[in-house]
Short mmCIF file of C-alpha atoms in Angstrom, two decimals:
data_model
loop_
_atom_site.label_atom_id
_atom_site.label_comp_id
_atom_site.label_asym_id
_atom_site.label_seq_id
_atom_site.Cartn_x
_atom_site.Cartn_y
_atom_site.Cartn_z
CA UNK A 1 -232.77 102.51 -1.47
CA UNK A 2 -229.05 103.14 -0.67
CA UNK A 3 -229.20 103.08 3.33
CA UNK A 4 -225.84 104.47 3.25
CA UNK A 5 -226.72 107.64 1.67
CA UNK A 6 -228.55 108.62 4.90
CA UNK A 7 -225.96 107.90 7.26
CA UNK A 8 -223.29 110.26 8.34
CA UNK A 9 -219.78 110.53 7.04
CA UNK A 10 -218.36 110.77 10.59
CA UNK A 11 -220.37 107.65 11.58
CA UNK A 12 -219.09 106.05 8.33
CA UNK A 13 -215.39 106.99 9.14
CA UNK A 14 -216.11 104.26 12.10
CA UNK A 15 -216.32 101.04 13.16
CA UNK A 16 -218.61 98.96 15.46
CA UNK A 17 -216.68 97.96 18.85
CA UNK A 18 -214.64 94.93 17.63
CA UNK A 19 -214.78 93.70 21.53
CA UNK A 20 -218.21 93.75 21.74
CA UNK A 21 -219.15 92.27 18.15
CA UNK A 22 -216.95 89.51 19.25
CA UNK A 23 -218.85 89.00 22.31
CA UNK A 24 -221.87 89.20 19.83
CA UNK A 25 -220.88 86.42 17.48
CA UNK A 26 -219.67 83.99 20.43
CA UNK A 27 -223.16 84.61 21.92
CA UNK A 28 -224.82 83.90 17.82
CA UNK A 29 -222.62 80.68 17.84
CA UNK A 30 -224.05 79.49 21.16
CA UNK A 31 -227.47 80.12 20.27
CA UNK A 32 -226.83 77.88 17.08
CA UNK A 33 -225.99 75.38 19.65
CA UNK A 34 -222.23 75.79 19.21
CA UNK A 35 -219.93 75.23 22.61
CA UNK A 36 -217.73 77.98 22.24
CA UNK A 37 -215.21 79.40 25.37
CA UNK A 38 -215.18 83.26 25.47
CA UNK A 39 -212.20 84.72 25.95
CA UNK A 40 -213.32 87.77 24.66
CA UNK A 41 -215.13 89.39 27.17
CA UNK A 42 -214.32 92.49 29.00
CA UNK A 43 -215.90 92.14 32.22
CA UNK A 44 -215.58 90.95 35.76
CA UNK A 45 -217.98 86.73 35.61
CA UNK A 46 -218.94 87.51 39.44
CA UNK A 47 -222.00 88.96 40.43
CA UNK A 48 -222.40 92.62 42.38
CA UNK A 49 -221.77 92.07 45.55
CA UNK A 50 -225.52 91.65 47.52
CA UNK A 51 -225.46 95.43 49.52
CA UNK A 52 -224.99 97.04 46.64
CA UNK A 53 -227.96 95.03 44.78
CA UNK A 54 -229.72 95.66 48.81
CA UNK A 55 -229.19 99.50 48.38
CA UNK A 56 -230.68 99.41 44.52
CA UNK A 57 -233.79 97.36 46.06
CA UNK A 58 -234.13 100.25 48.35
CA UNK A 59 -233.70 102.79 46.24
CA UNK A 60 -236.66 101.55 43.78
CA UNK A 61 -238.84 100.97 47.05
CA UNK A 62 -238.58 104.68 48.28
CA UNK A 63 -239.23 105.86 44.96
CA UNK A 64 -235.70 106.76 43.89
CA UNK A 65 -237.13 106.37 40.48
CA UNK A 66 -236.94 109.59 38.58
CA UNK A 67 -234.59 111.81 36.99
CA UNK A 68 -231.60 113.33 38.61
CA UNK A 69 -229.31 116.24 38.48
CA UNK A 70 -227.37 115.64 35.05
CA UNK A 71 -223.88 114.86 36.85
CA UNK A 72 -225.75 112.62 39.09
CA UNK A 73 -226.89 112.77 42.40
CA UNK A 74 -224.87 114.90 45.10
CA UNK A 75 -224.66 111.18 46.87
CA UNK A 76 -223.04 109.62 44.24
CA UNK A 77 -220.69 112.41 43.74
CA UNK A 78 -219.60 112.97 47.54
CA UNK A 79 -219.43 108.94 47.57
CA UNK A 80 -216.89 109.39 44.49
CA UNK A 81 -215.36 112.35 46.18
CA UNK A 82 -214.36 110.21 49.83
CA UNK A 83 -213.69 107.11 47.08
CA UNK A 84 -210.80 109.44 45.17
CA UNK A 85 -209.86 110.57 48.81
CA UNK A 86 -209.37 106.99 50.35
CA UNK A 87 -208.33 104.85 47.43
CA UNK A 88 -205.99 107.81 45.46
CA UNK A 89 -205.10 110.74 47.98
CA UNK A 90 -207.31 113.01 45.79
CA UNK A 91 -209.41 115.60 46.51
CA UNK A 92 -212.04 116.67 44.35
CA UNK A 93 -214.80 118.14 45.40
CA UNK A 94 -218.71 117.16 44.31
CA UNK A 95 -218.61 120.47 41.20
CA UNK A 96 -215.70 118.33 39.92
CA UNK A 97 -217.26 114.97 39.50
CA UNK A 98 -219.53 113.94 37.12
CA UNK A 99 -221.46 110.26 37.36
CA UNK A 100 -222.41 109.19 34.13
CA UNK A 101 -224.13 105.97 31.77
CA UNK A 102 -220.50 104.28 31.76
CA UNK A 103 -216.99 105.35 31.34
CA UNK A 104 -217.36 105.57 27.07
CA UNK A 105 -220.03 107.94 27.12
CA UNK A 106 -217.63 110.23 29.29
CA UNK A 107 -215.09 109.81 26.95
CA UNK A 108 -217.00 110.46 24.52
CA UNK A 109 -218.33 114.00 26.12
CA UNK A 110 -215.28 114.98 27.25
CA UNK A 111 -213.87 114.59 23.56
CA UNK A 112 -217.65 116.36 22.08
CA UNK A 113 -217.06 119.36 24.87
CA UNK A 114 -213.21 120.09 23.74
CA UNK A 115 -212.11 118.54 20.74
CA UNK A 116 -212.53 120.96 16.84
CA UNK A 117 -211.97 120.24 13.49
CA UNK A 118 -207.85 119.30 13.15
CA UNK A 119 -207.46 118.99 16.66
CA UNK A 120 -205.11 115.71 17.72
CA UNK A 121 -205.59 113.07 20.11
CA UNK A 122 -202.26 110.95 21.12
CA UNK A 123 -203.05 107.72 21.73
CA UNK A 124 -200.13 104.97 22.58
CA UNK A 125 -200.76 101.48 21.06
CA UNK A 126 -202.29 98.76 21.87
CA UNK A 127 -204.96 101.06 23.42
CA UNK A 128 -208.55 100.40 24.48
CA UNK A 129 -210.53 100.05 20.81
CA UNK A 130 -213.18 102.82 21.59
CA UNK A 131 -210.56 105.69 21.85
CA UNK A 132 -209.53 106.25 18.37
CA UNK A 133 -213.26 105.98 16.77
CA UNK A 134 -214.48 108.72 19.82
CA UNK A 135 -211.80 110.74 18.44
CA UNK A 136 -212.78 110.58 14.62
CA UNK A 137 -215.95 110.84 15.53
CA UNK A 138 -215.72 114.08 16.87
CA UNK A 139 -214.32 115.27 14.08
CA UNK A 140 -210.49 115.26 15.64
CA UNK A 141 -207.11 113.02 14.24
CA UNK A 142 -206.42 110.25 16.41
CA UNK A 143 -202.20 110.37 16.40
CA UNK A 144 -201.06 106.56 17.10
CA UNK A 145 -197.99 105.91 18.51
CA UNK A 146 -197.25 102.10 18.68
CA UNK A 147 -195.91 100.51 21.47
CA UNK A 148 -193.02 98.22 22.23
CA UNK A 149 -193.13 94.60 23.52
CA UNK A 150 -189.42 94.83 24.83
CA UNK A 151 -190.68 97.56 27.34
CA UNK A 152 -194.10 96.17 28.24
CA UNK A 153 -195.66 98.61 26.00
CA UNK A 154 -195.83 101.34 27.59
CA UNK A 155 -196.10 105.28 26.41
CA UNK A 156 -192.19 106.78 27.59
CA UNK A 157 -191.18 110.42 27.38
CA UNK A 158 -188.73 109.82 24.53
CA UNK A 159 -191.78 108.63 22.42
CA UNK A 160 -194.13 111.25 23.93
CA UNK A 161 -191.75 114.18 22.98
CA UNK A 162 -191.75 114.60 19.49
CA UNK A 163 -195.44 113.67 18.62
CA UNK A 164 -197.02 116.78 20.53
CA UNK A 165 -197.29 119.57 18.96
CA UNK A 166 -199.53 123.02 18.70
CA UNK A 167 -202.47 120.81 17.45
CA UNK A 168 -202.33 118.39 20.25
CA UNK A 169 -205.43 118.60 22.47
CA UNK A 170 -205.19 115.47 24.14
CA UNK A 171 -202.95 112.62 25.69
CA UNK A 172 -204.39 109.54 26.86
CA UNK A 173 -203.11 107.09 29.20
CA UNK A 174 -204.72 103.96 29.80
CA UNK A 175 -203.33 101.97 33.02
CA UNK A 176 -203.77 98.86 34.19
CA UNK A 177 -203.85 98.85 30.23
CA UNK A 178 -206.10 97.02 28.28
CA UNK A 179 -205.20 94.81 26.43
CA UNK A 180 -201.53 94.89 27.96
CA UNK A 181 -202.37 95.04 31.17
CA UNK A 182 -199.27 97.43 31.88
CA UNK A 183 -198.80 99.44 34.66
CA UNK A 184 -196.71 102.39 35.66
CA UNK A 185 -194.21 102.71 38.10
CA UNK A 186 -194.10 106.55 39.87
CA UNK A 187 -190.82 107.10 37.63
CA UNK A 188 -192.36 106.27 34.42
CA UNK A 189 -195.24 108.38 35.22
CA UNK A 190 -193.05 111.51 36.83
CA UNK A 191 -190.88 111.01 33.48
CA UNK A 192 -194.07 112.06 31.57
CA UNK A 193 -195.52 114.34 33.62
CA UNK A 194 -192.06 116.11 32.91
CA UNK A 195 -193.07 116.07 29.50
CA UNK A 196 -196.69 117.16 29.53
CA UNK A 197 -195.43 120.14 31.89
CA UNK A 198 -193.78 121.63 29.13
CA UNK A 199 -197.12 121.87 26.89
CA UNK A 200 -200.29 123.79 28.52
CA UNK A 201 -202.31 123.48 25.86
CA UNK A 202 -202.49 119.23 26.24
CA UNK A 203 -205.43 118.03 28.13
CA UNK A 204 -204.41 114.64 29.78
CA UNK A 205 -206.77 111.14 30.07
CA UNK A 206 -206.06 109.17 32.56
CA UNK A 207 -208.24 106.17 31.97
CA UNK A 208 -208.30 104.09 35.55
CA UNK A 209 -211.16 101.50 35.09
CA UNK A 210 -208.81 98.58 35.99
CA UNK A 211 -207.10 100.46 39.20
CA UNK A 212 -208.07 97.76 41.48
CA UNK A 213 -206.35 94.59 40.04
CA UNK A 214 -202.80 94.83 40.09
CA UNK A 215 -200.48 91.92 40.60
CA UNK A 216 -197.10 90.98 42.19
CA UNK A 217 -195.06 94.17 43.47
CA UNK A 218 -196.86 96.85 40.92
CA UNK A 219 -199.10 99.51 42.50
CA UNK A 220 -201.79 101.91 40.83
CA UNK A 221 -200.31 105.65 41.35
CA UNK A 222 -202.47 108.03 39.86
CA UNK A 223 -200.58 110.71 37.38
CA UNK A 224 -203.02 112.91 39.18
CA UNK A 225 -201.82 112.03 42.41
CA UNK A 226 -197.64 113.01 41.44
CA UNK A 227 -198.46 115.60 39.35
CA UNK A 228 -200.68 118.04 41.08
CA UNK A 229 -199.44 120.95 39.64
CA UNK A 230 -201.26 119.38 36.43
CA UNK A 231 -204.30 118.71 38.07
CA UNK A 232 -206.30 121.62 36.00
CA UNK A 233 -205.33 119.81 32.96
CA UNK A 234 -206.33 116.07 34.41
CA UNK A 235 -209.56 114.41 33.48
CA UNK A 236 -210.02 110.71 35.43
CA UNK A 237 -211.85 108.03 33.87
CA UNK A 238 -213.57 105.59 35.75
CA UNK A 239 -216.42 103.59 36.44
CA UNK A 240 -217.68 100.90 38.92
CA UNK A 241 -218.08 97.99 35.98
CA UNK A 242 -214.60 96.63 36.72
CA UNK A 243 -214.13 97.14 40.39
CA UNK A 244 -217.31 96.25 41.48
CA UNK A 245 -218.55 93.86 38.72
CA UNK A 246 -221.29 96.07 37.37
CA UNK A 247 -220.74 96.60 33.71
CA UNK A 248 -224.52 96.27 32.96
CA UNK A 249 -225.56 98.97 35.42
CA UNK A 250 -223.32 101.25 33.31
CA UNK A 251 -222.07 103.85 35.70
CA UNK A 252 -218.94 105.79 35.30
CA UNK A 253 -217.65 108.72 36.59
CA UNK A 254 -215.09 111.22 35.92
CA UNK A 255 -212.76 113.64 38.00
CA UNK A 256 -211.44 117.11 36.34
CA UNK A 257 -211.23 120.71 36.43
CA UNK A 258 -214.64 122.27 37.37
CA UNK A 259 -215.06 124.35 33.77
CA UNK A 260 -214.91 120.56 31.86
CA UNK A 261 -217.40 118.78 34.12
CA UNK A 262 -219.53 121.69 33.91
CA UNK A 263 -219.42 121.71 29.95
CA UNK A 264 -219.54 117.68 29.72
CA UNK A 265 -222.58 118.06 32.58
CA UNK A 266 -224.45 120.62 29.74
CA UNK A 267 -224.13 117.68 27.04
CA UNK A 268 -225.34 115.01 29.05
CA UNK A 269 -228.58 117.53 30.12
CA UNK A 270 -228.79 117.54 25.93
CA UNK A 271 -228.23 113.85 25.37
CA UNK A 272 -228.86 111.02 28.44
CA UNK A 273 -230.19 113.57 30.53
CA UNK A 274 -228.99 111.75 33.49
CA UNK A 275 -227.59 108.27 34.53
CA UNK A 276 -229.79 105.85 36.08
CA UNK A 277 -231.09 106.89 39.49
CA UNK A 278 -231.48 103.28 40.75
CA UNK A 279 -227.78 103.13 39.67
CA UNK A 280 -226.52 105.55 41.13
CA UNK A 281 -228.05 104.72 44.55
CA UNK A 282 -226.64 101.38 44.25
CA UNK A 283 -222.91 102.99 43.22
CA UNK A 284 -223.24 104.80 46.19
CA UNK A 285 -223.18 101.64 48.44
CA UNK A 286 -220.10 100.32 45.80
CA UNK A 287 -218.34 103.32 46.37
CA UNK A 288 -219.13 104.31 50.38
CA UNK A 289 -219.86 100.73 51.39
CA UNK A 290 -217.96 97.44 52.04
CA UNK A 291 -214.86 97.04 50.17
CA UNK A 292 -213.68 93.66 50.47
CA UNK A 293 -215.69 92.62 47.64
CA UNK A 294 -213.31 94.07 45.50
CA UNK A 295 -210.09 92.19 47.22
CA UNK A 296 -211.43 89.12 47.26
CA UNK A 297 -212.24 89.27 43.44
CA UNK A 298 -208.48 90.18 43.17
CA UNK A 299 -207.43 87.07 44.71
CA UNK A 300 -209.44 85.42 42.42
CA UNK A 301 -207.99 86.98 39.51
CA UNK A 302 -204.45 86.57 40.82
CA UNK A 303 -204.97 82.58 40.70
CA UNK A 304 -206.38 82.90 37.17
CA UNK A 305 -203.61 85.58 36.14
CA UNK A 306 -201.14 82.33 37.05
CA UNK A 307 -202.79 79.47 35.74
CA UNK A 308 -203.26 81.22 32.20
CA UNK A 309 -199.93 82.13 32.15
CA UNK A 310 -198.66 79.01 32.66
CA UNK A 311 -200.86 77.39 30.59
CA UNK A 312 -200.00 79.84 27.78
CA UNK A 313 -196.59 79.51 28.16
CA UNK A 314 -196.84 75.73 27.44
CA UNK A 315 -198.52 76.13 23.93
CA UNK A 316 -196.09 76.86 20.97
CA UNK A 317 -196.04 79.86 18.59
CA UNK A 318 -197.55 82.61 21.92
CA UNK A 319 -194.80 85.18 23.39
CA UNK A 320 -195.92 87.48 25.93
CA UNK A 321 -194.80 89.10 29.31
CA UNK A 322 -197.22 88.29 32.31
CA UNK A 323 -199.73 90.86 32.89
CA UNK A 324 -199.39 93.39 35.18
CA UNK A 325 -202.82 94.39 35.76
CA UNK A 326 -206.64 94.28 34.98
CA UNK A 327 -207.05 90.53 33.79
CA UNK A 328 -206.21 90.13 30.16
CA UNK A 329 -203.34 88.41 28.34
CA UNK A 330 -201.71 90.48 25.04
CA UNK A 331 -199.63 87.35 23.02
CA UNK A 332 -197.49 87.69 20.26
CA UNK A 333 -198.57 85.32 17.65
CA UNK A 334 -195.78 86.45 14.92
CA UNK A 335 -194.50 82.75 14.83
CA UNK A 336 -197.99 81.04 13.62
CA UNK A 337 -198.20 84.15 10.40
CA UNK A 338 -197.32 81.98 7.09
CA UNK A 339 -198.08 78.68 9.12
CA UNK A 340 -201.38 76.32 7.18
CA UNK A 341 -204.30 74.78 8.74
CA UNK A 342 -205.69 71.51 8.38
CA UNK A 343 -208.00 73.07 5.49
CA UNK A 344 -205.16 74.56 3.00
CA UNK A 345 -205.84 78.08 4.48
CA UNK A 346 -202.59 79.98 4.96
CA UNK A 347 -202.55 82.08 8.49
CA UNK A 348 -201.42 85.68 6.85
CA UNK A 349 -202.73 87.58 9.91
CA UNK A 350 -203.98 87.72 13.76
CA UNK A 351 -207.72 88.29 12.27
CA UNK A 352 -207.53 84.83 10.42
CA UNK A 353 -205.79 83.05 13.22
CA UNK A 354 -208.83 84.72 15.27
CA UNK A 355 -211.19 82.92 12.88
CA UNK A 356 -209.17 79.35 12.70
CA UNK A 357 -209.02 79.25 16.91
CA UNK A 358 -212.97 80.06 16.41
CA UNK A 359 -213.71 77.36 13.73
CA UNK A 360 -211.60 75.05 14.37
CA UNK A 361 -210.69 74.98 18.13
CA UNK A 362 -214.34 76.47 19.24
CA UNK A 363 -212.35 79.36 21.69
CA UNK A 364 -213.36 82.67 20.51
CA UNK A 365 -209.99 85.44 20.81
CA UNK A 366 -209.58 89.10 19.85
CA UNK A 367 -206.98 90.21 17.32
CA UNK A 368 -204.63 92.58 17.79
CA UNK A 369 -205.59 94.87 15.03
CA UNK A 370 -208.75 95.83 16.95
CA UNK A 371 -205.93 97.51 19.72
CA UNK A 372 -204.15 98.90 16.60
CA UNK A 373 -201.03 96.20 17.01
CA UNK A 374 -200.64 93.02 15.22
CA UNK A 375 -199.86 90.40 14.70
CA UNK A 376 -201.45 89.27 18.18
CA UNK A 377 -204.67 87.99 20.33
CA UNK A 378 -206.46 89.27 23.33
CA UNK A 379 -207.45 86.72 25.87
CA UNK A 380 -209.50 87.54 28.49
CA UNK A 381 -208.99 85.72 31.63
CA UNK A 382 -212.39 86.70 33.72
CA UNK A 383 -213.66 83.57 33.47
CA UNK A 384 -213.62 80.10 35.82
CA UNK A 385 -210.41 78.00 36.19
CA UNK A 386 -212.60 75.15 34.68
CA UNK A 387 -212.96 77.67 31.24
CA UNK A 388 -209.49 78.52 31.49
CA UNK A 389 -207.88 75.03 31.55
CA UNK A 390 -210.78 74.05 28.74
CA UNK A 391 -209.84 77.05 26.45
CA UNK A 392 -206.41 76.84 26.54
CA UNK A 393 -206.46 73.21 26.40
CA UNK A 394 -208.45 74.18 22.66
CA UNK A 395 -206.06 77.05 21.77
CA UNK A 396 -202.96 74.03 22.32
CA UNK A 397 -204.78 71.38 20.67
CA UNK A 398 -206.09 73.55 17.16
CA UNK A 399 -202.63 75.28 16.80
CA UNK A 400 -200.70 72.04 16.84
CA UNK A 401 -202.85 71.35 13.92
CA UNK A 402 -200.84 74.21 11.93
CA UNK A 403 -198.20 73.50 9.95
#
């Protein structure tokens, strides 16, 4: 039997999440007994902070164990409403929040709820790998416009300008970035906002998971937060997996004009009914409760952010600018394409230098192709100083092998 004759074409047109089958195969390799350092993974290595795993406990004793309202319990939206209001100046009220099972499925019914046949989405390179593959698979044409290394890679008006057009439904920006970790200054973002004024038929994406770690003198300023006057047109993205370090609790939540939420809330009633109520009772302590969790975990991150940049910086053949934000590392690895390993294998892209630093080195990377720009590697730095200096000591040793 052909399996494949079953199966969609839409679902065919896609891909599984490169980030997460990379996670998968590290996690294969181990259990084969390989010792393999992740720097694939896209989440926080601390544990949730204990009174928000307190307010779950309680939440499960009392019986806060069935299903809720679809958009989530008025808690966890009026603890996302004073969240937007401390943390962003924002105010949106509880019938313009939506809590759902993580930030993707959001995306991916805020896409279902607005996006037809021939219908664009512009999406700025290197971009989070879900985004084009939600687009296709809702039947819209993901519009890539690739970013330049010279300017940190980020999205400017100039390149903005001339891709939207009457089929344009939505723009997404993605910031801290991943992979880049970019951020915008209030010019940059007023520059587009200039832009996206000029076009009322563009929905905008503002995808904020990584608001929390920024580094050196950048800020996070919301494009919702400048821009009111295109707050109607705004949807926020964002979750408590990255802040809070609960990515396996899967709760995001998004921000936007009252008609979407309500039309994203009727899909969710059709599809995951509702997030989990034990979740949201403990997002509601993440959100309302003690926030120096999150600060502390950004010191944390700052100390990593500088001792994987300088160890990077000390190993041949990687260019990149320092991250801005969120806790990732985009390299340039243009100058080891042509080069030979130890085995006769020529090096003709990021995906087999991905492989060799796998095989050969035991460190386990993501290529750039999976954020639709090559030739270059992802490297996650959310991981102990001790895996840091080990992986990158790996990374040094296995490309000085190359010739």
């Amino acid at each position: 039997m052909n399996a494949t004759n079953f199966i969609s074409q839409r679902l065919q047109m896609i891909k599984p999440s490169p980030s997460i089958a990379a996670n998968d195969l590290v996690n294969k390799l181990r259990s084969e007994g390989k010792d393999i350092i992740n720097f694939t993974i896209g989440e926080p290595d601390f544990d949730t902070p204990e009174h928000i795993i307190q307010a779950a406990i309680a939440a499960m004793r009392k019986g806060d164990t069935h299903y809720t309202n679809a958009a989530g319990t008025l808690a966890v939206r009026q603890a996302i409403s004073e969240k937007l209001k401390r943390d962003n100046k924002l105010d949106y009220g509880t019938n313009e929040i939506i809590c759902g099972s993580g930030g993707k499925p959001l995306i991916f019914h805020a896409f279902a709820a607005t996006l037809d046949e021939k219908d664009e989405v512009i999406i700025h390179a290197p971009y989070w790998v879900s985004y084009p593959d939600l687009a296709t698979l809702n039947e819209a044409t993901p519009i890539i416009l690739e970013g330049n290394q010279s300017n940190g890679f980020k999205l400017t008006a100039d390149i903005l300008t001339p891709s939207i057009n009457e089929k344009t439904r939505w723009v997404i920006l993605n910031y801290p970035n991943n992979p880049t970790g970019a951020v915008y200054s209030q010019k940059e973002l007023e520059d587009l906002a200039e832009v996206l004024r000029k076009h009322p038929q563009v929905l905008i994406m503002l995808d904020e998971i990584y608001e929390f770690f920024v580094y050196d003198d950048n800020k996070h300023i919301s494009l919702a937060q400048i821009a009111p006057d295109l707050r109607d047109r705004i949807l926020i993205i964002n979750g408590a997996s990255k802040g809070y370090a609960m990515t396996g609790w899967r709760i995001g939540y998004a921000a936007g004009p009252e008609w979407l939420i309500k039309a994203m809330t009727k899909l969710i009633s059709q599809t995951t009914t509702c997030p989990c109520s034990v979740s949201q009772a403990a997002a509601v302590a993440a959100f309302s409760g003690d926030q120096k969790p999150i600060y502390e975990m950004l010191e944390i991150y700052k100390t990593r952010r500088e001792y994987v940049v300088n160890l990077l910086n000390q190993i041949p053949g990687l260019k990149f600018s320092p991250p801005q934000g969120a806790f990732y590392v985009f390299a340039n690895v243009s100058e080891l394409i042509g080069k030979t390993t130890p085995l006769g294998q020529v090096i003709q892209s990021d995906a087999d230098l991905v492989e060799y630093l796998l095989r050969e080195g035991g460190v386990a990377t993501v290529g750039g192709q999976a954020y639709g720009m090559s030739p270059f590697i992802r490297l996650s730095f959310a991981s102990s100083i001790e895996v840091i200096e080990e992986g990158c000591h790996r990374i040094r040793n296995a490309l000085a092998e190359l010739f």
